[in-house]
JSON list of C-alpha atoms and ligand atoms in Angstrom, two decimals:
[
{"chain": "A", "resi": 1, "resn": "MET", "atom": "CA", "xyz": [104.87, 147.03, 117.05]},
{"chain": "A", "resi": 2, "resn": "SER", "atom": "CA", "xyz": [102.35, 145.06, 114.87]},
{"chain": "A", "resi": 3, "resn": "VAL", "atom": "CA", "xyz": [103.39, 141.54, 114.14]},
{"chain": "A", "resi": 4, "resn": "VAL", "atom": "CA", "xyz": [102.18, 139.81, 111.07]},
{"chain": "A", "resi": 5, "resn": "LYS", "atom": "CA", "xyz": [100.03, 136.94, 111.44]},
{"chain": "A", "resi": 6, "resn": "ARG", "atom": "CA", "xyz": [101.33, 133.96, 109.47]},
{"chain": "A", "resi": 7, "resn": "GLY", "atom": "CA", "xyz": [99.44, 132.10, 106.81]},
{"chain": "A", "resi": 8, "resn": "ALA", "atom": "CA", "xyz": [98.12, 128.47, 107.45]},
{"chain": "A", "resi": 9, "resn": "PHE", "atom": "CA", "xyz": [99.80, 125.82, 105.22]},
{"chain": "A", "resi": 10, "resn": "ILE", "atom": "CA", "xyz": [97.15, 123.42, 104.10]},
{"chain": "A", "resi": 11, "resn": "VAL", "atom": "CA", "xyz": [97.72, 120.44, 102.21]},
{"chain": "A", "resi": 12, "resn": "PHE", "atom": "CA", "xyz": [95.31, 117.97, 100.12]},
{"chain": "A", "resi": 13, "resn": "GLU", "atom": "CA", "xyz": [96.36, 114.27, 99.75]},
{"chain": "A", "resi": 14, "resn": "GLY", "atom": "CA", "xyz": [94.69, 111.44, 98.05]},
{"chain": "A", "resi": 15, "resn": "CYS", "atom": "CA", "xyz": [94.84, 108.86, 95.33]},
{"chain": "A", "resi": 16, "resn": "ASP", "atom": "CA", "xyz": [94.64, 110.11, 91.48]},
{"chain": "A", "resi": 17, "resn": "ARG", "atom": "CA", "xyz": [90.90, 111.01, 90.86]},
{"chain": "A", "resi": 18, "resn": "SER", "atom": "CA", "xyz": [89.83, 111.46, 94.45]},
{"chain": "A", "resi": 19, "resn": "GLY", "atom": "CA", "xyz": [88.60, 114.83, 94.03]},
{"chain": "A", "resi": 20, "resn": "LYS", "atom": "CA", "xyz": [91.47, 116.82, 95.43]},
{"chain": "A", "resi": 21, "resn": "THR", "atom": "CA", "xyz": [91.76, 119.23, 92.69]},
{"chain": "A", "resi": 22, "resn": "THR", "atom": "CA", "xyz": [88.22, 120.22, 92.88]},
{"chain": "A", "resi": 23, "resn": "GLN", "atom": "CA", "xyz": [88.11, 120.51, 96.73]},
{"chain": "A", "resi": 24, "resn": "SER", "atom": "CA", "xyz": [91.39, 122.54, 96.91]},
{"chain": "A", "resi": 25, "resn": "ARG", "atom": "CA", "xyz": [90.19, 125.06, 94.34]},
{"chain": "A", "resi": 26, "resn": "LEU", "atom": "CA", "xyz": [86.89, 125.31, 96.15]},
{"chain": "A", "resi": 27, "resn": "LEU", "atom": "CA", "xyz": [88.43, 125.98, 99.51]},
{"chain": "A", "resi": 28, "resn": "ALA", "atom": "CA", "xyz": [90.75, 128.55, 97.98]},
{"chain": "A", "resi": 29, "resn": "GLU", "atom": "CA", "xyz": [87.75, 130.40, 96.25]},
{"chain": "A", "resi": 30, "resn": "LEU", "atom": "CA", "xyz": [86.07, 130.51, 99.65]},
{"chain": "A", "resi": 31, "resn": "LEU", "atom": "CA", "xyz": [89.09, 131.99, 101.66]},
{"chain": "A", "resi": 32, "resn": "LYS", "atom": "CA", "xyz": [89.67, 134.46, 98.91]},
{"chain": "A", "resi": 33, "resn": "SER", "atom": "CA", "xyz": [86.05, 135.35, 98.88]},
{"chain": "A", "resi": 34, "resn": "LYS", "atom": "CA", "xyz": [86.15, 135.97, 102.59]},
{"chain": "A", "resi": 35, "resn": "GLY", "atom": "CA", "xyz": [89.45, 138.42, 102.12]},
{"chain": "A", "resi": 36, "resn": "ILE", "atom": "CA", "xyz": [91.74, 135.81, 103.39]},
{"chain": "A", "resi": 37, "resn": "ALA", "atom": "CA", "xyz": [95.20, 136.26, 101.48]},
{"chain": "A", "resi": 38, "resn": "THR", "atom": "CA", "xyz": [95.47, 132.65, 99.85]},
{"chain": "A", "resi": 39, "resn": "VAL", "atom": "CA", "xyz": [97.47, 131.15, 96.96]},
{"chain": "A", "resi": 40, "resn": "SER", "atom": "CA", "xyz": [97.13, 127.74, 95.50]},
{"chain": "A", "resi": 41, "resn": "MET", "atom": "CA", "xyz": [100.20, 125.42, 94.72]},
{"chain": "A", "resi": 42, "resn": "ASN", "atom": "CA", "xyz": [100.44, 122.07, 93.18]},
{"chain": "A", "resi": 43, "resn": "PHE", "atom": "CA", "xyz": [103.11, 119.15, 93.54]},
{"chain": "A", "resi": 44, "resn": "PRO", "atom": "CA", "xyz": [104.82, 118.22, 91.37]},
{"chain": "A", "resi": 45, "resn": "GLU", "atom": "CA", "xyz": [105.38, 121.73, 90.06]},
{"chain": "A", "resi": 46, "resn": "ARG", "atom": "CA", "xyz": [106.08, 120.90, 86.44]},
{"chain": "A", "resi": 47, "resn": "SER", "atom": "CA", "xyz": [107.55, 124.21, 85.35]},
{"chain": "A", "resi": 48, "resn": "SER", "atom": "CA", "xyz": [111.01, 124.17, 86.83]},
{"chain": "A", "resi": 49, "resn": "SER", "atom": "CA", "xyz": [113.60, 122.22, 85.04]},
{"chain": "A", "resi": 50, "resn": "ILE", "atom": "CA", "xyz": [113.29, 119.44, 87.66]},
{"chain": "A", "resi": 51, "resn": "GLY", "atom": "CA", "xyz": [109.27, 119.83, 87.04]},
{"chain": "A", "resi": 52, "resn": "GLN", "atom": "CA", "xyz": [110.04, 119.18, 83.36]},
{"chain": "A", "resi": 53, "resn": "VAL", "atom": "CA", "xyz": [111.92, 115.96, 83.95]},
{"chain": "A", "resi": 54, "resn": "ILE", "atom": "CA", "xyz": [109.00, 114.76, 86.25]},
{"chain": "A", "resi": 55, "resn": "ASN", "atom": "CA", "xyz": [106.41, 115.55, 83.69]},
{"chain": "A", "resi": 56, "resn": "SER", "atom": "CA", "xyz": [108.29, 113.43, 81.05]},
{"chain": "A", "resi": 57, "resn": "TYR", "atom": "CA", "xyz": [108.34, 110.69, 83.44]},
{"chain": "A", "resi": 58, "resn": "LEU", "atom": "CA", "xyz": [104.83, 111.12, 84.32]},
{"chain": "A", "resi": 59, "resn": "THR", "atom": "CA", "xyz": [103.72, 110.89, 80.51]},
{"chain": "A", "resi": 60, "resn": "ASN", "atom": "CA", "xyz": [106.01, 107.99, 79.90]},
{"chain": "A", "resi": 61, "resn": "SER", "atom": "CA", "xyz": [108.44, 109.69, 77.63]},
{"chain": "A", "resi": 62, "resn": "LYS", "atom": "CA", "xyz": [111.16, 109.03, 79.97]},
{"chain": "A", "resi": 63, "resn": "ASP", "atom": "CA", "xyz": [112.24, 106.30, 81.98]},
{"chain": "A", "resi": 64, "resn": "LEU", "atom": "CA", "xyz": [114.12, 106.39, 85.51]},
{"chain": "A", "resi": 65, "resn": "PRO", "atom": "CA", "xyz": [115.04, 104.19, 88.13]},
{"chain": "A", "resi": 66, "resn": "ASP", "atom": "CA", "xyz": [112.39, 104.42, 91.12]},
{"chain": "A", "resi": 67, "resn": "GLU", "atom": "CA", "xyz": [114.93, 105.89, 93.50]},
{"chain": "A", "resi": 68, "resn": "VAL", "atom": "CA", "xyz": [116.04, 108.78, 91.11]},
{"chain": "A", "resi": 69, "resn": "ILE", "atom": "CA", "xyz": [112.57, 109.82, 90.09]},
{"chain": "A", "resi": 70, "resn": "HIS", "atom": "CA", "xyz": [111.67, 109.73, 93.99]},
{"chain": "A", "resi": 71, "resn": "LEU", "atom": "CA", "xyz": [114.54, 112.00, 94.76]},
{"chain": "A", "resi": 72, "resn": "MET", "atom": "CA", "xyz": [113.57, 114.29, 91.88]},
{"chain": "A", "resi": 73, "resn": "PHE", "atom": "CA", "xyz": [109.93, 114.66, 93.40]},
{"chain": "A", "resi": 74, "resn": "SER", "atom": "CA", "xyz": [111.58, 115.49, 96.67]},
{"chain": "A", "resi": 75, "resn": "ALA", "atom": "CA", "xyz": [113.90, 118.05, 95.27]},
{"chain": "A", "resi": 76, "resn": "ASN", "atom": "CA", "xyz": [110.81, 119.68, 93.48]},
{"chain": "A", "resi": 77, "resn": "ARG", "atom": "CA", "xyz": [109.36, 120.30, 96.69]},
{"chain": "A", "resi": 78, "resn": "TRP", "atom": "CA", "xyz": [112.83, 121.65, 98.15]},
{"chain": "A", "resi": 79, "resn": "GLU", "atom": "CA", "xyz": [113.34, 124.02, 95.22]},
{"chain": "A", "resi": 80, "resn": "HIS", "atom": "CA", "xyz": [110.00, 125.81, 96.40]},
{"chain": "A", "resi": 81, "resn": "MET", "atom": "CA", "xyz": [110.42, 125.65, 100.11]},
{"chain": "A", "resi": 82, "resn": "ASN", "atom": "CA", "xyz": [111.94, 129.31, 100.35]},
{"chain": "A", "resi": 83, "resn": "GLN", "atom": "CA", "xyz": [109.12, 130.54, 98.41]},
{"chain": "A", "resi": 84, "resn": "ILE", "atom": "CA", "xyz": [106.65, 128.70, 100.42]},
{"chain": "A", "resi": 85, "resn": "LYS", "atom": "CA", "xyz": [107.97, 129.95, 103.68]},
{"chain": "A", "resi": 86, "resn": "GLN", "atom": "CA", "xyz": [107.95, 133.60, 102.65]},
{"chain": "A", "resi": 87, "resn": "GLN", "atom": "CA", "xyz": [104.57, 133.44, 101.67]},
{"chain": "A", "resi": 88, "resn": "LEU", "atom": "CA", "xyz": [103.51, 131.94, 104.88]},
{"chain": "A", "resi": 89, "resn": "LEU", "atom": "CA", "xyz": [105.42, 134.44, 107.03]},
{"chain": "A", "resi": 90, "resn": "LYS", "atom": "CA", "xyz": [103.97, 137.43, 105.13]},
{"chain": "A", "resi": 91, "resn": "GLY", "atom": "CA", "xyz": [100.46, 136.10, 106.10]},
{"chain": "A", "resi": 92, "resn": "THR", "atom": "CA", "xyz": [99.40, 134.17, 103.01]},
{"chain": "A", "resi": 93, "resn": "THR", "atom": "CA", "xyz": [97.55, 130.96, 103.33]},
{"chain": "A", "resi": 94, "resn": "LEU", "atom": "CA", "xyz": [98.75, 128.09, 101.11]},
{"chain": "A", "resi": 95, "resn": "ILE", "atom": "CA", "xyz": [96.40, 125.63, 99.80]},
{"chain": "A", "resi": 96, "resn": "VAL", "atom": "CA", "xyz": [98.83, 122.86, 98.29]},
{"chain": "A", "resi": 97, "resn": "ASP", "atom": "CA", "xyz": [97.46, 120.18, 95.97]},
{"chain": "A", "resi": 98, "resn": "ARG", "atom": "CA", "xyz": [99.91, 117.19, 97.17]},
{"chain": "A", "resi": 99, "resn": "TYR", "atom": "CA", "xyz": [102.91, 117.20, 99.29]},
{"chain": "A", "resi": 100, "resn": "SER", "atom": "CA", "xyz": [105.68, 114.91, 100.75]},
{"chain": "A", "resi": 101, "resn": "TYR", "atom": "CA", "xyz": [103.16, 112.21, 101.67]},
{"chain": "A", "resi": 102, "resn": "SER", "atom": "CA", "xyz": [102.41, 111.51, 97.82]},
{"chain": "A", "resi": 103, "resn": "GLY", "atom": "CA", "xyz": [106.20, 111.12, 97.54]},
{"chain": "A", "resi": 104, "resn": "VAL", "atom": "CA", "xyz": [106.27, 108.35, 100.27]},
{"chain": "A", "resi": 105, "resn": "ALA", "atom": "CA", "xyz": [103.13, 106.82, 99.00]},
{"chain": "A", "resi": 106, "resn": "TYR", "atom": "CA", "xyz": [103.84, 106.50, 95.43]},
{"chain": "A", "resi": 107, "resn": "SER", "atom": "CA", "xyz": [107.16, 105.42, 96.00]},
{"chain": "A", "resi": 108, "resn": "ALA", "atom": "CA", "xyz": [106.49, 103.03, 98.74]},
{"chain": "A", "resi": 109, "resn": "ALA", "atom": "CA", "xyz": [103.78, 101.42, 96.56]},
{"chain": "A", "resi": 110, "resn": "LYS", "atom": "CA", "xyz": [106.31, 100.32, 94.30]},
{"chain": "A", "resi": 111, "resn": "GLY", "atom": "CA", "xyz": [108.14, 98.59, 97.03]},
{"chain": "A", "resi": 112, "resn": "LEU", "atom": "CA", "xyz": [110.45, 101.13, 98.18]},
{"chain": "A", "resi": 113, "resn": "ASP", "atom": "CA", "xyz": [111.22, 101.26, 101.73]},
{"chain": "A", "resi": 114, "resn": "PHE", "atom": "CA", "xyz": [108.80, 103.25, 103.53]},
{"chain": "A", "resi": 115, "resn": "ASP", "atom": "CA", "xyz": [111.62, 105.10, 105.89]},
{"chain": "A", "resi": 116, "resn": "TRP", "atom": "CA", "xyz": [113.92, 105.20, 102.88]},
{"chain": "A", "resi": 117, "resn": "CYS", "atom": "CA", "xyz": [111.31, 107.30, 101.37]},
{"chain": "A", "resi": 118, "resn": "TYR", "atom": "CA", "xyz": [110.53, 109.61, 104.03]},
{"chain": "A", "resi": 119, "resn": "ALA", "atom": "CA", "xyz": [114.22, 110.45, 104.51]},
{"chain": "A", "resi": 120, "resn": "PRO", "atom": "CA", "xyz": [114.62, 113.20, 101.98]},
{"chain": "A", "resi": 121, "resn": "GLU", "atom": "CA", "xyz": [111.39, 114.88, 103.14]},
{"chain": "A", "resi": 122, "resn": "LYS", "atom": "CA", "xyz": [112.78, 115.41, 106.52]},
{"chain": "A", "resi": 123, "resn": "GLY", "atom": "CA", "xyz": [113.37, 119.20, 107.20]},
{"chain": "A", "resi": 124, "resn": "LEU", "atom": "CA", "xyz": [110.55, 120.44, 104.76]},
{"chain": "A", "resi": 125, "resn": "LEU", "atom": "CA", "xyz": [107.99, 122.70, 106.28]},
{"chain": "A", "resi": 126, "resn": "LYS", "atom": "CA", "xyz": [105.41, 120.73, 107.94]},
{"chain": "A", "resi": 127, "resn": "PRO", "atom": "CA", "xyz": [101.72, 121.33, 106.76]},
{"chain": "A", "resi": 128, "resn": "ASP", "atom": "CA", "xyz": [99.30, 122.45, 109.61]},
{"chain": "A", "resi": 129, "resn": "ALA", "atom": "CA", "xyz": [96.60, 120.20, 108.25]},
{"chain": "A", "resi": 130, "resn": "VAL", "atom": "CA", "xyz": [96.42, 117.66, 105.86]},
{"chain": "A", "resi": 131, "resn": "PHE", "atom": "CA", "xyz": [93.11, 116.84, 104.05]},
{"chain": "A", "resi": 132, "resn": "TYR", "atom": "CA", "xyz": [92.88, 113.34, 103.05]},
{"chain": "A", "resi": 133, "resn": "LEU", "atom": "CA", "xyz": [90.35, 112.18, 100.43]},
{"chain": "A", "resi": 134, "resn": "LYS", "atom": "CA", "xyz": [90.22, 108.73, 101.08]},
{"chain": "A", "resi": 135, "resn": "THR", "atom": "CA", "xyz": [89.18, 106.43, 98.08]},
{"chain": "A", "resi": 136, "resn": "SER", "atom": "CA", "xyz": [87.77, 102.91, 98.69]},
{"chain": "A", "resi": 137, "resn": "VAL", "atom": "CA", "xyz": [89.21, 100.30, 96.12]},
{"chain": "A", "resi": 138, "resn": "ASP", "atom": "CA", "xyz": [85.70, 99.52, 94.89]},
{"chain": "A", "resi": 139, "resn": "SER", "atom": "CA", "xyz": [85.16, 103.40, 94.16]},
{"chain": "A", "resi": 140, "resn": "LEU", "atom": "CA", "xyz": [88.50, 103.31, 92.19]},
{"chain": "A", "resi": 141, "resn": "THR", "atom": "CA", "xyz": [87.47, 100.46, 90.29]},
{"chain": "A", "resi": 142, "resn": "ASN", "atom": "CA", "xyz": [83.95, 101.80, 89.56]},
{"chain": "A", "resi": 143, "resn": "ARG", "atom": "CA", "xyz": [85.44, 105.13, 88.38]},
{"chain": "A", "resi": 144, "resn": "GLY", "atom": "CA", "xyz": [87.23, 103.27, 85.65]},
{"chain": "A", "resi": 145, "resn": "GLN", "atom": "CA", "xyz": [88.14, 106.75, 84.10]},
{"chain": "A", "resi": 146, "resn": "TYR", "atom": "CA", "xyz": [91.87, 106.96, 84.75]},
{"chain": "A", "resi": 147, "resn": "GLY", "atom": "CA", "xyz": [93.94, 108.92, 82.20]},
{"chain": "A", "resi": 148, "resn": "GLU", "atom": "CA", "xyz": [97.10, 107.95, 80.32]},
{"chain": "A", "resi": 149, "resn": "GLU", "atom": "CA", "xyz": [99.82, 109.05, 83.00]},
{"chain": "A", "resi": 150, "resn": "ARG", "atom": "CA", "xyz": [101.88, 106.46, 84.35]},
{"chain": "A", "resi": 151, "resn": "TYR", "atom": "CA", "xyz": [100.41, 105.64, 87.72]},
{"chain": "A", "resi": 152, "resn": "GLU", "atom": "CA", "xyz": [96.87, 105.73, 86.82]},
{"chain": "A", "resi": 153, "resn": "LYS", "atom": "CA", "xyz": [95.96, 102.11, 87.09]},
{"chain": "A", "resi": 154, "resn": "VAL", "atom": "CA", "xyz": [93.45, 100.61, 89.61]},
{"chain": "A", "resi": 155, "resn": "GLU", "atom": "CA", "xyz": [95.81, 98.25, 90.86]},
{"chain": "A", "resi": 156, "resn": "PHE", "atom": "CA", "xyz": [98.52, 100.78, 91.52]},
{"chain": "A", "resi": 157, "resn": "GLN", "atom": "CA", "xyz": [96.13, 103.15, 93.03]},
{"chain": "A", "resi": 158, "resn": "SER", "atom": "CA", "xyz": [94.93, 100.69, 95.77]},
{"chain": "A", "resi": 159, "resn": "ARG", "atom": "CA", "xyz": [98.53, 99.95, 96.92]},
{"chain": "A", "resi": 160, "resn": "VAL", "atom": "CA", "xyz": [98.81, 104.04, 97.11]},
{"chain": "A", "resi": 161, "resn": "ALA", "atom": "CA", "xyz": [95.77, 104.15, 98.99]},
{"chain": "A", "resi": 162, "resn": "GLN", "atom": "CA", "xyz": [97.19, 101.70, 101.71]},
{"chain": "A", "resi": 163, "resn": "VAL", "atom": "CA", "xyz": [100.23, 103.67, 102.17]},
{"chain": "A", "resi": 164, "resn": "PHE", "atom": "CA", "xyz": [98.09, 106.71, 102.56]},
{"chain": "A", "resi": 165, "resn": "ASP", "atom": "CA", "xyz": [95.94, 104.84, 104.98]},
{"chain": "A", "resi": 166, "resn": "ARG", "atom": "CA", "xyz": [99.24, 103.96, 107.07]},
{"chain": "A", "resi": 167, "resn": "ILE", "atom": "CA", "xyz": [100.55, 107.78, 107.09]},
{"chain": "A", "resi": 168, "resn": "CYS", "atom": "CA", "xyz": [97.13, 109.06, 107.85]},
{"chain": "A", "resi": 169, "resn": "TYR", "atom": "CA", "xyz": [97.27, 106.69, 111.14]},
{"chain": "A", "resi": 170, "resn": "ARG", "atom": "CA", "xyz": [100.76, 107.65, 111.93]},
{"chain": "A", "resi": 171, "resn": "GLU", "atom": "CA", "xyz": [100.16, 111.39, 111.60]},
{"chain": "A", "resi": 172, "resn": "ALA", "atom": "CA", "xyz": [96.74, 111.36, 113.08]},
{"chain": "A", "resi": 173, "resn": "SER", "atom": "CA", "xyz": [97.30, 114.67, 115.04]},
{"chain": "A", "resi": 174, "resn": "TYR", "atom": "CA", "xyz": [96.98, 116.95, 112.01]},
{"chain": "A", "resi": 175, "resn": "TRP", "atom": "CA", "xyz": [95.53, 114.82, 109.28]},
{"chain": "A", "resi": 176, "resn": "HIS", "atom": "CA", "xyz": [91.75, 114.82, 108.57]},
{"chain": "A", "resi": 177, "resn": "GLN", "atom": "CA", "xyz": [90.34, 111.98, 106.76]},
{"chain": "A", "resi": 178, "resn": "PHE", "atom": "CA", "xyz": [87.11, 112.43, 104.46]},
{"chain": "A", "resi": 179, "resn": "ASP", "atom": "CA", "xyz": [85.19, 109.94, 102.73]},
{"chain": "A", "resi": 180, "resn": "ALA", "atom": "CA", "xyz": [85.73, 110.93, 99.00]},
{"chain": "A", "resi": 181, "resn": "SER", "atom": "CA", "xyz": [82.71, 109.05, 97.63]},
{"chain": "A", "resi": 182, "resn": "GLN", "atom": "CA", "xyz": [80.04, 111.81, 98.97]},
{"chain": "A", "resi": 183, "resn": "SER", "atom": "CA", "xyz": [79.12, 114.86, 96.72]},
{"chain": "A", "resi": 184, "resn": "ALA", "atom": "CA", "xyz": [81.56, 117.61, 96.21]},
{"chain": "A", "resi": 185, "resn": "GLU", "atom": "CA", "xyz": [79.28, 119.91, 98.08]},
{"chain": "A", "resi": 186, "resn": "ASP", "atom": "CA", "xyz": [79.14, 118.02, 101.08]},
{"chain": "A", "resi": 187, "resn": "LEU", "atom": "CA", "xyz": [82.93, 117.24, 101.25]},
{"chain": "A", "resi": 188, "resn": "HIS", "atom": "CA", "xyz": [83.43, 121.18, 100.63]},
{"chain": "A", "resi": 189, "resn": "SER", "atom": "CA", "xyz": [81.30, 122.22, 103.63]},
{"chain": "A", "resi": 190, "resn": "ARG", "atom": "CA", "xyz": [83.28, 119.59, 105.78]},
{"chain": "A", "resi": 191, "resn": "ILE", "atom": "CA", "xyz": [86.56, 120.89, 104.87]},
{"chain": "A", "resi": 192, "resn": "THR", "atom": "CA", "xyz": [85.36, 124.42, 105.37]},
{"chain": "A", "resi": 193, "resn": "SER", "atom": "CA", "xyz": [84.45, 123.84, 108.71]},
{"chain": "A", "resi": 194, "resn": "ILE", "atom": "CA", "xyz": [87.70, 122.36, 109.74]},
{"chain": "A", "resi": 195, "resn": "ALA", "atom": "CA", "xyz": [89.85, 124.83, 107.72]},
{"chain": "A", "resi": 196, "resn": "GLU", "atom": "CA", "xyz": [88.12, 127.62, 109.50]},
{"chain": "A", "resi": 197, "resn": "ASP", "atom": "CA", "xyz": [88.64, 126.22, 112.90]},
{"chain": "A", "resi": 198, "resn": "LEU", "atom": "CA", "xyz": [92.42, 125.98, 111.88]},
{"chain": "A", "resi": 199, "resn": "LEU", "atom": "CA", "xyz": [92.82, 129.49, 110.61]},
{"chain": "A", "resi": 200, "resn": "GLN", "atom": "CA", "xyz": [91.92, 130.81, 114.22]},
{"chain": "A", "resi": 201, "resn": "LYS", "atom": "CA", "xyz": [94.65, 128.61, 115.82]},
{"chain": "A", "resi": 202, "resn": "VAL", "atom": "CA", "xyz": [97.55, 128.79, 113.64]},
{"chain": "A", "resi": 203, "resn": "GLU", "atom": "CA", "xyz": [98.66, 132.52, 114.21]},
{"chain": "A", "resi": 204, "resn": "ALA", "atom": "CA", "xyz": [99.89, 131.47, 117.44]},
{"chain": "A", "resi": 205, "resn": "GLN", "atom": "CA", "xyz": [102.00, 128.30, 116.26]},
{"chain": "A", "resi": 206, "resn": "PRO", "atom": "CA", "xyz": [105.50, 128.73, 114.85]},
{"chain": "A", "resi": 207, "resn": "LEU", "atom": "CA", "xyz": [106.22, 127.01, 111.73]},
{"chain": "A", "resi": 208, "resn": "ASP", "atom": "CA", "xyz": [107.48, 123.39, 112.08]},
{"chain": "A", "resi": 209, "resn": "THR", "atom": "CA", "xyz": [109.34, 121.01, 109.90]},
{"chain": "A", "resi": 210, "resn": "LEU", "atom": "CA", "xyz": [108.98, 117.44, 109.10]},
{"chain": "B", "resi": 1, "resn": "DGP", "atom": "P1", "xyz": [99.18, 115.45, 89.83]},
{"chain": "B", "resi": 1, "resn": "DGP", "atom": "O1", "xyz": [99.57, 116.27, 89.04]},
{"chain": "B", "resi": 1, "resn": "DGP", "atom": "O2", "xyz": [98.63, 115.72, 91.31]},
{"chain": "B", "resi": 1, "resn": "DGP", "atom": "O3", "xyz": [97.89, 114.60, 89.25]},
{"chain": "B", "resi": 1, "resn": "DGP", "atom": "O4", "xyz": [100.14, 114.19, 90.10]},
{"chain": "B", "resi": 1, "resn": "DGP", "atom": "C1", "xyz": [100.77, 113.56, 89.03]},
{"chain": "B", "resi": 1, "resn": "DGP", "atom": "C2", "xyz": [101.00, 112.06, 89.56]},
{"chain": "B", "resi": 1, "resn": "DGP", "atom": "O5", "xyz": [102.51, 112.19, 90.01]},
{"chain": "B", "resi": 1, "resn": "DGP", "atom": "C3", "xyz": [100.01, 111.52, 90.41]},
{"chain": "B", "resi": 1, "resn": "DGP", "atom": "O6", "xyz": [99.85, 110.22, 89.77]},
{"chain": "B", "resi": 1, "resn": "DGP", "atom": "C4", "xyz": [100.66, 111.29, 91.48]},
{"chain": "B", "resi": 1, "resn": "DGP", "atom": "C5", "xyz": [102.20, 111.51, 91.31]},
{"chain": "B", "resi": 1, "resn": "DGP", "atom": "N1", "xyz": [103.00, 112.07, 92.22]},
{"chain": "B", "resi": 1, "resn": "DGP", "atom": "C6", "xyz": [102.69, 113.25, 92.96]},
{"chain": "B", "resi": 1, "resn": "DGP", "atom": "N2", "xyz": [103.79, 113.42, 93.78]},
{"chain": "B", "resi": 1, "resn": "DGP", "atom": "C7", "xyz": [104.50, 112.58, 93.84]},
{"chain": "B", "resi": 1, "resn": "DGP", "atom": "C8", "xyz": [105.97, 112.12, 94.26]},
{"chain": "B", "resi": 1, "resn": "DGP", "atom": "O7", "xyz": [106.34, 112.89, 95.37]},
{"chain": "B", "resi": 1, "resn": "DGP", "atom": "N3", "xyz": [106.45, 111.00, 94.18]},
{"chain": "B", "resi": 1, "resn": "DGP", "atom": "C9", "xyz": [105.84, 110.00, 93.34]},
{"chain": "B", "resi": 1, "resn": "DGP", "atom": "N4", "xyz": [106.46, 108.89, 92.96]},
{"chain": "B", "resi": 1, "resn": "DGP", "atom": "N5", "xyz": [104.83, 110.43, 92.62]},
{"chain": "B", "resi": 1, "resn": "DGP", "atom": "C10", "xyz": [104.09, 111.75, 92.89]},
{"chain": "B", "resi": 2, "resn": "NA", "atom": "NA1", "xyz": [96.93, 112.83, 88.28]},
{"chain": "B", "resi": 3, "resn": "NA", "atom": "NA1", "xyz": [98.76, 117.81, 92.26]}
]
């Protein structure tokens, strides 16, 4: 009997403008070019009805209490869980731009309790690896080209970065930290070598949950 090897579940995390979007695209393109079935995803996934509420919140056209929007971001992950599980089980590798850790980092940065923030994420599928693109406060200040969305302010991003650092320390067994200030090419080659190692290993490991 032939057994389908499951895909890898890879997440990119980091502050806004840390280069996640570029790096997740480069990694997905590379894996596809090697014939590995790969699908890219992005949270928040703004097309669902919950995603549309999140989009209105992020673009400042809607205000919601911090706790309410926190639970909506979490619900947006839960509503895609079955799809994610099916893809992984049929052998597709997923490259996901943001996940539960953004949920905790952005809400805890507002002052919500860390453990409260983490609670609704429990039971979601656990990534095999998180690639954390770490930005220094200096580089955040120097970039100075934040957009118009709600969270795109230097002071807030530096608090988000502190929570990401805390999570990275706690979850060190599957988090890989990269200095986001290096060139996109260097970053891509470092990420690629870790991703290729991971792809060898995950087939033997059952899916786990947070
Ligand atoms: P992106 O589309 O990746 O640029 O994300 C949009 C913004 O939403 C960005 O500032 C990060 C923030 N964000 C992503 N996920 C969550 C979450 O689960 N909770 C909160 N509060 N913010 C999030
Ligand atoms: Na953004
Ligand atoms: Na994203």
